[in-house]
Amino acid sequence: ITVRLGPWTEVVAGLEAGRVDLAALAASSGRRTRFDYLAFIWTLQQAVLSRDDRGTAMPERLTDMAREVVAVEQRSVMHDLLEELPEAGRPAMLLVDSPGAAVQRVVDGNATLALGNALTLGQVMREHGPTPLVKRDVKAIAYHFATRTGRGEEFAWIEPALAQLKENGTFTQLFDTYLA
């Protein structure tokens, strides 16, 4: 088994093309038609980020963003979920290629909000240095190991293996070391 980290768009493209066997993915309606979802891994918070001087309340839900310009990573689960909103309730989307680019659009004033994984947005905020930004969690999303549709049976061993890692504490240790 080889484990590689890479840019989100490359991982999903590799999964779709068969170059990547498994990826940790959140589900959306569109993704469920393209991938087999296997074992549940974890739940990650998704967050919204804005300038702290915006003058209006931060949205609490995706449906509260209709009048916003949202910077969101293309092909991310949050992009998919925004696309699934009725057109009248959908914010204007500024598609970017990374969470860092989404944060930069808010800092520069080109977007009113950035939307994405709370851990990633928090890391980008720390790397960016002192900024007039605030973050609010908006949605908890379950992530699963996923593979291309039709390949799920090849990976039936994953769920019992993951259960064993969780039972003996290894999973929590790895999560705390690399994702917390």
mmCIF file with all atom_site columns, C-alpha atoms in Angstrom:
data_model
loop_
_atom_site.group_PDB
_atom_site.id
_atom_site.type_symbol
_atom_site.label_atom_id
_atom_site.label_alt_id
_atom_site.label_comp_id
_atom_site.label_asym_id
_atom_site.label_entity_id
_atom_site.label_seq_id
_atom_site.pdbx_PDB_ins_code
_atom_site.Cartn_x
_atom_site.Cartn_y
_atom_site.Cartn_z
_atom_site.occupancy
_atom_site.B_iso_or_equiv
_atom_site.pdbx_formal_charge
_atom_site.auth_seq_id
_atom_site.auth_comp_id
_atom_site.auth_asym_id
_atom_site.auth_atom_id
_atom_site.pdbx_PDB_model_num
ATOM 1   C CA . ILE A 1 1   ? 0.000   0.000  0.000   1.00 0.00 ? 1   ILE A CA 1
ATOM 2   C CA . THR A 1 2   ? 1.262   3.436  -0.922  1.00 0.00 ? 2   THR A CA 1
ATOM 3   C CA . VAL A 1 3   ? -0.215  6.497  0.751   1.00 0.00 ? 3   VAL A CA 1
ATOM 4   C CA . ARG A 1 4   ? 0.202   9.862  -0.915  1.00 0.00 ? 4   ARG A CA 1
ATOM 5   C CA . LEU A 1 5   ? -1.116  13.274 -0.056  1.00 0.00 ? 5   LEU A CA 1
ATOM 6   C CA . GLY A 1 6   ? -1.817  15.661 -2.863  1.00 0.00 ? 6   GLY A CA 1
ATOM 7   C CA . PRO A 1 7   ? -3.884  18.609 -3.998  1.00 0.00 ? 7   PRO A CA 1
ATOM 8   C CA . TRP A 1 8   ? -7.583  17.903 -3.713  1.00 0.00 ? 8   TRP A CA 1
ATOM 9   C CA . THR A 1 9   ? -8.354  18.269 -7.415  1.00 0.00 ? 9   THR A CA 1
ATOM 10  C CA . GLU A 1 10  ? -5.552  15.845 -8.348  1.00 0.00 ? 10  GLU A CA 1
ATOM 11  C CA . VAL A 1 11  ? -6.720  13.233 -5.835  1.00 0.00 ? 11  VAL A CA 1
ATOM 12  C CA . VAL A 1 12  ? -10.330 13.311 -7.080  1.00 0.00 ? 12  VAL A CA 1
ATOM 13  C CA . ALA A 1 13  ? -9.221  13.310 -10.735 1.00 0.00 ? 13  ALA A CA 1
ATOM 14  C CA . GLY A 1 14  ? -6.936  10.341 -9.991  1.00 0.00 ? 14  GLY A CA 1
ATOM 15  C CA . LEU A 1 15  ? -9.781  8.498  -8.263  1.00 0.00 ? 15  LEU A CA 1
ATOM 16  C CA . GLU A 1 16  ? -12.089 9.105  -11.239 1.00 0.00 ? 16  GLU A CA 1
ATOM 17  C CA . ALA A 1 17  ? -9.403  7.970  -13.710 1.00 0.00 ? 17  ALA A CA 1
ATOM 18  C CA . GLY A 1 18  ? -8.442  4.865  -11.718 1.00 0.00 ? 18  GLY A CA 1
ATOM 19  C CA . ARG A 1 19  ? -4.923  6.080  -10.803 1.00 0.00 ? 19  ARG A CA 1
ATOM 20  C CA . VAL A 1 20  ? -5.967  6.382  -7.141  1.00 0.00 ? 20  VAL A CA 1
ATOM 21  C CA . ASP A 1 21  ? -7.608  3.378  -5.507  1.00 0.00 ? 21  ASP A CA 1
ATOM 22  C CA . LEU A 1 22  ? -8.994  4.981  -2.346  1.00 0.00 ? 22  LEU A CA 1
ATOM 23  C CA . ALA A 1 23  ? -9.540  8.486  -1.057  1.00 0.00 ? 23  ALA A CA 1
ATOM 24  C CA . ALA A 1 24  ? -11.151 10.028 1.996   1.00 0.00 ? 24  ALA A CA 1
ATOM 25  C CA . LEU A 1 25  ? -14.288 11.709 0.649   1.00 0.00 ? 25  LEU A CA 1
ATOM 26  C CA . ALA A 1 26  ? -17.367 13.412 1.938   1.00 0.00 ? 26  ALA A CA 1
ATOM 27  C CA . ALA A 1 27  ? -20.566 12.522 0.152   1.00 0.00 ? 27  ALA A CA 1
ATOM 28  C CA . SER A 1 28  ? -22.772 14.664 -2.007  1.00 0.00 ? 28  SER A CA 1
ATOM 29  C CA . SER A 1 29  ? -25.524 13.599 -4.400  1.00 0.00 ? 29  SER A CA 1
ATOM 30  C CA . GLY A 1 30  ? -23.221 13.973 -7.401  1.00 0.00 ? 30  GLY A CA 1
ATOM 31  C CA . ARG A 1 31  ? -20.409 12.032 -5.796  1.00 0.00 ? 31  ARG A CA 1
ATOM 32  C CA . ARG A 1 32  ? -22.640 9.109  -4.827  1.00 0.00 ? 32  ARG A CA 1
ATOM 33  C CA . THR A 1 33  ? -23.184 8.399  -8.531  1.00 0.00 ? 33  THR A CA 1
ATOM 34  C CA . ARG A 1 34  ? -19.430 8.329  -9.247  1.00 0.00 ? 34  ARG A CA 1
ATOM 35  C CA . PHE A 1 35  ? -17.993 6.575  -6.196  1.00 0.00 ? 35  PHE A CA 1
ATOM 36  C CA . ASP A 1 36  ? -18.626 3.607  -3.902  1.00 0.00 ? 36  ASP A CA 1
ATOM 37  C CA . TYR A 1 37  ? -18.535 4.769  -0.294  1.00 0.00 ? 37  TYR A CA 1
ATOM 38  C CA . LEU A 1 38  ? -16.886 2.276  2.030   1.00 0.00 ? 38  LEU A CA 1
ATOM 39  C CA . ALA A 1 39  ? -16.010 2.547  5.724   1.00 0.00 ? 39  ALA A CA 1
ATOM 40  C CA . PHE A 1 40  ? -16.828 5.656  7.757   1.00 0.00 ? 40  PHE A CA 1
ATOM 41  C CA . ILE A 1 41  ? -13.591 7.366  8.816   1.00 0.00 ? 41  ILE A CA 1
ATOM 42  C CA . TRP A 1 42  ? -14.418 10.570 10.689  1.00 0.00 ? 42  TRP A CA 1
ATOM 43  C CA . THR A 1 43  ? -16.600 13.642 10.783  1.00 0.00 ? 43  THR A CA 1
ATOM 44  C CA . LEU A 1 44  ? -14.989 16.957 9.912   1.00 0.00 ? 44  LEU A CA 1
ATOM 45  C CA . GLN A 1 45  ? -16.431 20.396 10.451  1.00 0.00 ? 45  GLN A CA 1
ATOM 46  C CA . GLN A 1 46  ? -16.838 22.654 7.470   1.00 0.00 ? 46  GLN A CA 1
ATOM 47  C CA . ALA A 1 47  ? -16.461 26.357 8.176   1.00 0.00 ? 47  ALA A CA 1
ATOM 48  C CA . VAL A 1 48  ? -17.127 29.776 6.762   1.00 0.00 ? 48  VAL A CA 1
ATOM 49  C CA . LEU A 1 49  ? -14.546 32.521 7.024   1.00 0.00 ? 49  LEU A CA 1
ATOM 50  C CA . SER A 1 50  ? -15.103 36.256 6.680   1.00 0.00 ? 50  SER A CA 1
ATOM 51  C CA . ARG A 1 51  ? -13.487 39.540 7.516   1.00 0.00 ? 51  ARG A CA 1
ATOM 52  C CA . ASP A 1 52  ? -14.259 40.536 11.087  1.00 0.00 ? 52  ASP A CA 1
ATOM 53  C CA . ASP A 1 53  ? -15.192 44.027 9.889   1.00 0.00 ? 53  ASP A CA 1
ATOM 54  C CA . ARG A 1 54  ? -17.936 42.808 7.518   1.00 0.00 ? 54  ARG A CA 1
ATOM 55  C CA . GLY A 1 55  ? -20.713 44.665 9.357   1.00 0.00 ? 55  GLY A CA 1
ATOM 56  C CA . THR A 1 56  ? -23.281 41.853 9.089   1.00 0.00 ? 56  THR A CA 1
ATOM 57  C CA . ALA A 1 57  ? -23.720 38.612 10.992  1.00 0.00 ? 57  ALA A CA 1
ATOM 58  C CA . MET A 1 58  ? -21.815 35.546 9.853   1.00 0.00 ? 58  MET A CA 1
ATOM 59  C CA . PRO A 1 59  ? -24.040 32.963 8.145   1.00 0.00 ? 59  PRO A CA 1
ATOM 60  C CA . GLU A 1 60  ? -24.878 29.935 10.254  1.00 0.00 ? 60  GLU A CA 1
ATOM 61  C CA . ARG A 1 61  ? -25.997 27.638 7.416   1.00 0.00 ? 61  ARG A CA 1
ATOM 62  C CA . LEU A 1 62  ? -25.373 27.229 3.694   1.00 0.00 ? 62  LEU A CA 1
ATOM 63  C CA . THR A 1 63  ? -28.897 28.474 3.052   1.00 0.00 ? 63  THR A CA 1
ATOM 64  C CA . ASP A 1 64  ? -27.970 31.801 4.720   1.00 0.00 ? 64  ASP A CA 1
ATOM 65  C CA . MET A 1 65  ? -25.405 32.615 2.005   1.00 0.00 ? 65  MET A CA 1
ATOM 66  C CA . ALA A 1 66  ? -27.678 33.569 -0.903  1.00 0.00 ? 66  ALA A CA 1
ATOM 67  C CA . ARG A 1 67  ? -26.503 37.190 -1.089  1.00 0.00 ? 67  ARG A CA 1
ATOM 68  C CA . GLU A 1 68  ? -22.816 36.430 -0.585  1.00 0.00 ? 68  GLU A CA 1
ATOM 69  C CA . VAL A 1 69  ? -19.836 36.006 -2.885  1.00 0.00 ? 69  VAL A CA 1
ATOM 70  C CA . VAL A 1 70  ? -18.281 32.764 -1.680  1.00 0.00 ? 70  VAL A CA 1
ATOM 71  C CA . ALA A 1 71  ? -14.735 31.668 -2.521  1.00 0.00 ? 71  ALA A CA 1
ATOM 72  C CA . VAL A 1 72  ? -14.794 27.863 -2.564  1.00 0.00 ? 72  VAL A CA 1
ATOM 73  C CA . GLU A 1 73  ? -12.365 25.250 -3.815  1.00 0.00 ? 73  GLU A CA 1
ATOM 74  C CA . GLN A 1 74  ? -13.512 23.808 -7.125  1.00 0.00 ? 74  GLN A CA 1
ATOM 75  C CA . ARG A 1 75  ? -14.777 20.195 -6.930  1.00 0.00 ? 75  ARG A CA 1
ATOM 76  C CA . SER A 1 76  ? -14.733 20.212 -3.114  1.00 0.00 ? 76  SER A CA 1
ATOM 77  C CA . VAL A 1 77  ? -17.704 18.841 -1.190  1.00 0.00 ? 77  VAL A CA 1
ATOM 78  C CA . MET A 1 78  ? -18.704 22.389 -0.262  1.00 0.00 ? 78  MET A CA 1
ATOM 79  C CA . HIS A 1 79  ? -18.723 23.351 -3.961  1.00 0.00 ? 79  HIS A CA 1
ATOM 80  C CA . ASP A 1 80  ? -20.947 20.330 -4.640  1.00 0.00 ? 80  ASP A CA 1
ATOM 81  C CA . LEU A 1 81  ? -23.299 21.204 -1.767  1.00 0.00 ? 81  LEU A CA 1
ATOM 82  C CA . LEU A 1 82  ? -23.613 24.825 -2.919  1.00 0.00 ? 82  LEU A CA 1
ATOM 83  C CA . GLU A 1 83  ? -24.410 23.581 -6.432  1.00 0.00 ? 83  GLU A CA 1
ATOM 84  C CA . GLU A 1 84  ? -27.196 21.429 -4.971  1.00 0.00 ? 84  GLU A CA 1
ATOM 85  C CA . LEU A 1 85  ? -28.954 24.468 -3.459  1.00 0.00 ? 85  LEU A CA 1
ATOM 86  C CA . PRO A 1 86  ? -31.886 25.860 -5.440  1.00 0.00 ? 86  PRO A CA 1
ATOM 87  C CA . GLU A 1 87  ? -30.558 28.482 -7.839  1.00 0.00 ? 87  GLU A CA 1
ATOM 88  C CA . ALA A 1 88  ? -32.484 31.302 -6.125  1.00 0.00 ? 88  ALA A CA 1
ATOM 89  C CA . GLY A 1 89  ? -30.842 30.464 -2.785  1.00 0.00 ? 89  GLY A CA 1
ATOM 90  C CA . ARG A 1 90  ? -27.342 29.862 -4.106  1.00 0.00 ? 90  ARG A CA 1
ATOM 91  C CA . PRO A 1 91  ? -24.564 32.388 -3.461  1.00 0.00 ? 91  PRO A CA 1
ATOM 92  C CA . ALA A 1 92  ? -22.340 33.705 -6.210  1.00 0.00 ? 92  ALA A CA 1
ATOM 93  C CA . MET A 1 93  ? -19.375 31.334 -6.283  1.00 0.00 ? 93  MET A CA 1
ATOM 94  C CA . LEU A 1 94  ? -15.801 32.350 -6.917  1.00 0.00 ? 94  LEU A CA 1
ATOM 95  C CA . LEU A 1 95  ? -14.139 29.009 -7.713  1.00 0.00 ? 95  LEU A CA 1
ATOM 96  C CA . VAL A 1 96  ? -10.506 28.705 -6.618  1.00 0.00 ? 96  VAL A CA 1
ATOM 97  C CA . ASP A 1 97  ? -7.889  25.967 -6.792  1.00 0.00 ? 97  ASP A CA 1
ATOM 98  C CA . SER A 1 98  ? -6.941  25.840 -3.105  1.00 0.00 ? 98  SER A CA 1
ATOM 99  C CA . PRO A 1 99  ? -8.118  26.826 0.375   1.00 0.00 ? 99  PRO A CA 1
ATOM 100 C CA . GLY A 1 100 ? -5.281  29.366 0.495   1.00 0.00 ? 100 GLY A CA 1
ATOM 101 C CA . ALA A 1 101 ? -6.644  31.060 -2.608  1.00 0.00 ? 101 ALA A CA 1
ATOM 102 C CA . ALA A 1 102 ? -10.127 31.162 -1.037  1.00 0.00 ? 102 ALA A CA 1
ATOM 103 C CA . VAL A 1 103 ? -8.787  32.855 2.088   1.00 0.00 ? 103 VAL A CA 1
ATOM 104 C CA . GLN A 1 104 ? -6.786  35.321 -0.017  1.00 0.00 ? 104 GLN A CA 1
ATOM 105 C CA . ARG A 1 105 ? -9.943  36.310 -1.958  1.00 0.00 ? 105 ARG A CA 1
ATOM 106 C CA . VAL A 1 106 ? -11.598 37.269 1.346   1.00 0.00 ? 106 VAL A CA 1
ATOM 107 C CA . VAL A 1 107 ? -8.513  39.138 2.588   1.00 0.00 ? 107 VAL A CA 1
ATOM 108 C CA . ASP A 1 108 ? -8.355  41.042 -0.726  1.00 0.00 ? 108 ASP A CA 1
ATOM 109 C CA . GLY A 1 109 ? -12.085 41.855 -0.620  1.00 0.00 ? 109 GLY A CA 1
ATOM 110 C CA . ASN A 1 110 ? -12.906 39.889 -3.798  1.00 0.00 ? 110 ASN A CA 1
ATOM 111 C CA . ALA A 1 111 ? -15.192 37.518 -1.850  1.00 0.00 ? 111 ALA A CA 1
ATOM 112 C CA . THR A 1 112 ? -17.303 38.084 1.239   1.00 0.00 ? 112 THR A CA 1
ATOM 113 C CA . LEU A 1 113 ? -16.821 34.517 2.500   1.00 0.00 ? 113 LEU A CA 1
ATOM 114 C CA . ALA A 1 114 ? -14.501 31.536 2.121   1.00 0.00 ? 114 ALA A CA 1
ATOM 115 C CA . LEU A 1 115 ? -16.018 28.113 2.636   1.00 0.00 ? 115 LEU A CA 1
ATOM 116 C CA . GLY A 1 116 ? -14.237 24.824 3.277   1.00 0.00 ? 116 GLY A CA 1
ATOM 117 C CA . ASN A 1 117 ? -12.855 22.309 5.731   1.00 0.00 ? 117 ASN A CA 1
ATOM 118 C CA . ALA A 1 118 ? -12.481 23.951 9.163   1.00 0.00 ? 118 ALA A CA 1
ATOM 119 C CA . LEU A 1 119 ? -9.075  22.369 9.879   1.00 0.00 ? 119 LEU A CA 1
ATOM 120 C CA . THR A 1 120 ? -7.678  23.455 6.516   1.00 0.00 ? 120 THR A CA 1
ATOM 121 C CA . LEU A 1 121 ? -9.080  26.990 6.721   1.00 0.00 ? 121 LEU A CA 1
ATOM 122 C CA . GLY A 1 122 ? -7.703  27.319 10.255  1.00 0.00 ? 122 GLY A CA 1
ATOM 123 C CA . GLN A 1 123 ? -4.257  26.183 9.098   1.00 0.00 ? 123 GLN A CA 1
ATOM 124 C CA . VAL A 1 124 ? -4.312  28.643 6.191   1.00 0.00 ? 124 VAL A CA 1
ATOM 125 C CA . MET A 1 125 ? -5.312  31.452 8.572   1.00 0.00 ? 125 MET A CA 1
ATOM 126 C CA . ARG A 1 126 ? -2.352  30.600 10.845  1.00 0.00 ? 126 ARG A CA 1
ATOM 127 C CA . GLU A 1 127 ? 0.058   30.455 7.895   1.00 0.00 ? 127 GLU A CA 1
ATOM 128 C CA . HIS A 1 128 ? -1.292  33.741 6.553   1.00 0.00 ? 128 HIS A CA 1
ATOM 129 C CA . GLY A 1 129 ? -0.302  35.528 9.757   1.00 0.00 ? 129 GLY A CA 1
ATOM 130 C CA . PRO A 1 130 ? -2.312  38.233 11.468  1.00 0.00 ? 130 PRO A CA 1
ATOM 131 C CA . THR A 1 131 ? -5.431  38.955 9.427   1.00 0.00 ? 131 THR A CA 1
ATOM 132 C CA . PRO A 1 132 ? -8.801  40.533 10.197  1.00 0.00 ? 132 PRO A CA 1
ATOM 133 C CA . LEU A 1 133 ? -10.571 37.189 9.709   1.00 0.00 ? 133 LEU A CA 1
ATOM 134 C CA . VAL A 1 134 ? -13.065 35.207 11.763  1.00 0.00 ? 134 VAL A CA 1
ATOM 135 C CA . LYS A 1 135 ? -14.213 31.617 11.306  1.00 0.00 ? 135 LYS A CA 1
ATOM 136 C CA . ARG A 1 136 ? -17.494 29.882 12.144  1.00 0.00 ? 136 ARG A CA 1
ATOM 137 C CA . ASP A 1 137 ? -18.344 26.197 11.823  1.00 0.00 ? 137 ASP A CA 1
ATOM 138 C CA . VAL A 1 138 ? -21.380 25.701 9.587   1.00 0.00 ? 138 VAL A CA 1
ATOM 139 C CA . LYS A 1 139 ? -21.761 21.996 8.845   1.00 0.00 ? 139 LYS A CA 1
ATOM 140 C CA . ALA A 1 140 ? -20.401 18.681 10.103  1.00 0.00 ? 140 ALA A CA 1
ATOM 141 C CA . ILE A 1 141 ? -19.749 16.278 7.253   1.00 0.00 ? 141 ILE A CA 1
ATOM 142 C CA . ALA A 1 142 ? -18.967 12.565 7.462   1.00 0.00 ? 142 ALA A CA 1
ATOM 143 C CA . TYR A 1 143 ? -15.981 11.313 5.484   1.00 0.00 ? 143 TYR A CA 1
ATOM 144 C CA . HIS A 1 144 ? -15.633 7.746  4.223   1.00 0.00 ? 144 HIS A CA 1
ATOM 145 C CA . PHE A 1 145 ? -13.061 5.845  2.268   1.00 0.00 ? 145 PHE A CA 1
ATOM 146 C CA . ALA A 1 146 ? -14.344 5.842  -1.299  1.00 0.00 ? 146 ALA A CA 1
ATOM 147 C CA . THR A 1 147 ? -13.369 4.216  -4.559  1.00 0.00 ? 147 THR A CA 1
ATOM 148 C CA . ARG A 1 148 ? -14.626 4.379  -8.118  1.00 0.00 ? 148 ARG A CA 1
ATOM 149 C CA . THR A 1 149 ? -18.099 2.927  -8.646  1.00 0.00 ? 149 THR A CA 1
ATOM 150 C CA . GLY A 1 150 ? -17.967 -0.832 -9.116  1.00 0.00 ? 150 GLY A CA 1
ATOM 151 C CA . ARG A 1 151 ? -14.770 -1.375 -7.110  1.00 0.00 ? 151 ARG A CA 1
ATOM 152 C CA . GLY A 1 152 ? -16.269 -1.491 -3.606  1.00 0.00 ? 152 GLY A CA 1
ATOM 153 C CA . GLU A 1 153 ? -16.050 -5.284 -3.201  1.00 0.00 ? 153 GLU A CA 1
ATOM 154 C CA . GLU A 1 154 ? -12.273 -5.180 -3.773  1.00 0.00 ? 154 GLU A CA 1
ATOM 155 C CA . PHE A 1 155 ? -11.969 -3.209 -0.559  1.00 0.00 ? 155 PHE A CA 1
ATOM 156 C CA . ALA A 1 156 ? -14.246 -5.216 1.752   1.00 0.00 ? 156 ALA A CA 1
ATOM 157 C CA . TRP A 1 157 ? -11.252 -5.668 4.067   1.00 0.00 ? 157 TRP A CA 1
ATOM 158 C CA . ILE A 1 158 ? -11.131 -1.947 4.911   1.00 0.00 ? 158 ILE A CA 1
ATOM 159 C CA . GLU A 1 159 ? -14.023 -1.785 7.364   1.00 0.00 ? 159 GLU A CA 1
ATOM 160 C CA . PRO A 1 160 ? -12.760 -4.611 9.647   1.00 0.00 ? 160 PRO A CA 1
ATOM 161 C CA . ALA A 1 161 ? -9.190  -3.278 9.444   1.00 0.00 ? 161 ALA A CA 1
ATOM 162 C CA . LEU A 1 162 ? -10.370 0.225  10.364  1.00 0.00 ? 162 LEU A CA 1
ATOM 163 C CA . ALA A 1 163 ? -12.438 -1.189 13.244  1.00 0.00 ? 163 ALA A CA 1
ATOM 164 C CA . GLN A 1 164 ? -9.308  -2.908 14.592  1.00 0.00 ? 164 GLN A CA 1
ATOM 165 C CA . LEU A 1 165 ? -7.274  0.317  14.356  1.00 0.00 ? 165 LEU A CA 1
ATOM 166 C CA . LYS A 1 166 ? -10.016 2.165  16.240  1.00 0.00 ? 166 LYS A CA 1
ATOM 167 C CA . GLU A 1 167 ? -10.326 -0.584 18.853  1.00 0.00 ? 167 GLU A CA 1
ATOM 168 C CA . ASN A 1 168 ? -6.624  -0.604 19.722  1.00 0.00 ? 168 ASN A CA 1
ATOM 169 C CA . GLY A 1 169 ? -6.292  3.210  19.747  1.00 0.00 ? 169 GLY A CA 1
ATOM 170 C CA . THR A 1 170 ? -4.026  3.491  16.707  1.00 0.00 ? 170 THR A CA 1
ATOM 171 C CA . PHE A 1 171 ? -6.615  5.394  14.673  1.00 0.00 ? 171 PHE A CA 1
ATOM 172 C CA . THR A 1 172 ? -7.049  8.081  17.344  1.00 0.00 ? 172 THR A CA 1
ATOM 173 C CA . GLN A 1 173 ? -3.272  8.419  17.689  1.00 0.00 ? 173 GLN A CA 1
ATOM 174 C CA . LEU A 1 174 ? -2.827  8.866  13.925  1.00 0.00 ? 174 LEU A CA 1
ATOM 175 C CA . PHE A 1 175 ? -5.724  11.330 13.721  1.00 0.00 ? 175 PHE A CA 1
ATOM 176 C CA . ASP A 1 176 ? -4.343  13.402 16.615  1.00 0.00 ? 176 ASP A CA 1
ATOM 177 C CA . THR A 1 177 ? -0.826  13.383 15.144  1.00 0.00 ? 177 THR A CA 1
ATOM 178 C CA . TYR A 1 178 ? -1.666  14.264 11.556  1.00 0.00 ? 178 TYR A CA 1
ATOM 179 C CA . LEU A 1 179 ? -5.111  15.886 11.416  1.00 0.00 ? 179 LEU A CA 1
ATOM 180 C CA . ALA A 1 180 ? -5.873  17.641 14.689  1.00 0.00 ? 180 ALA A CA 1
#
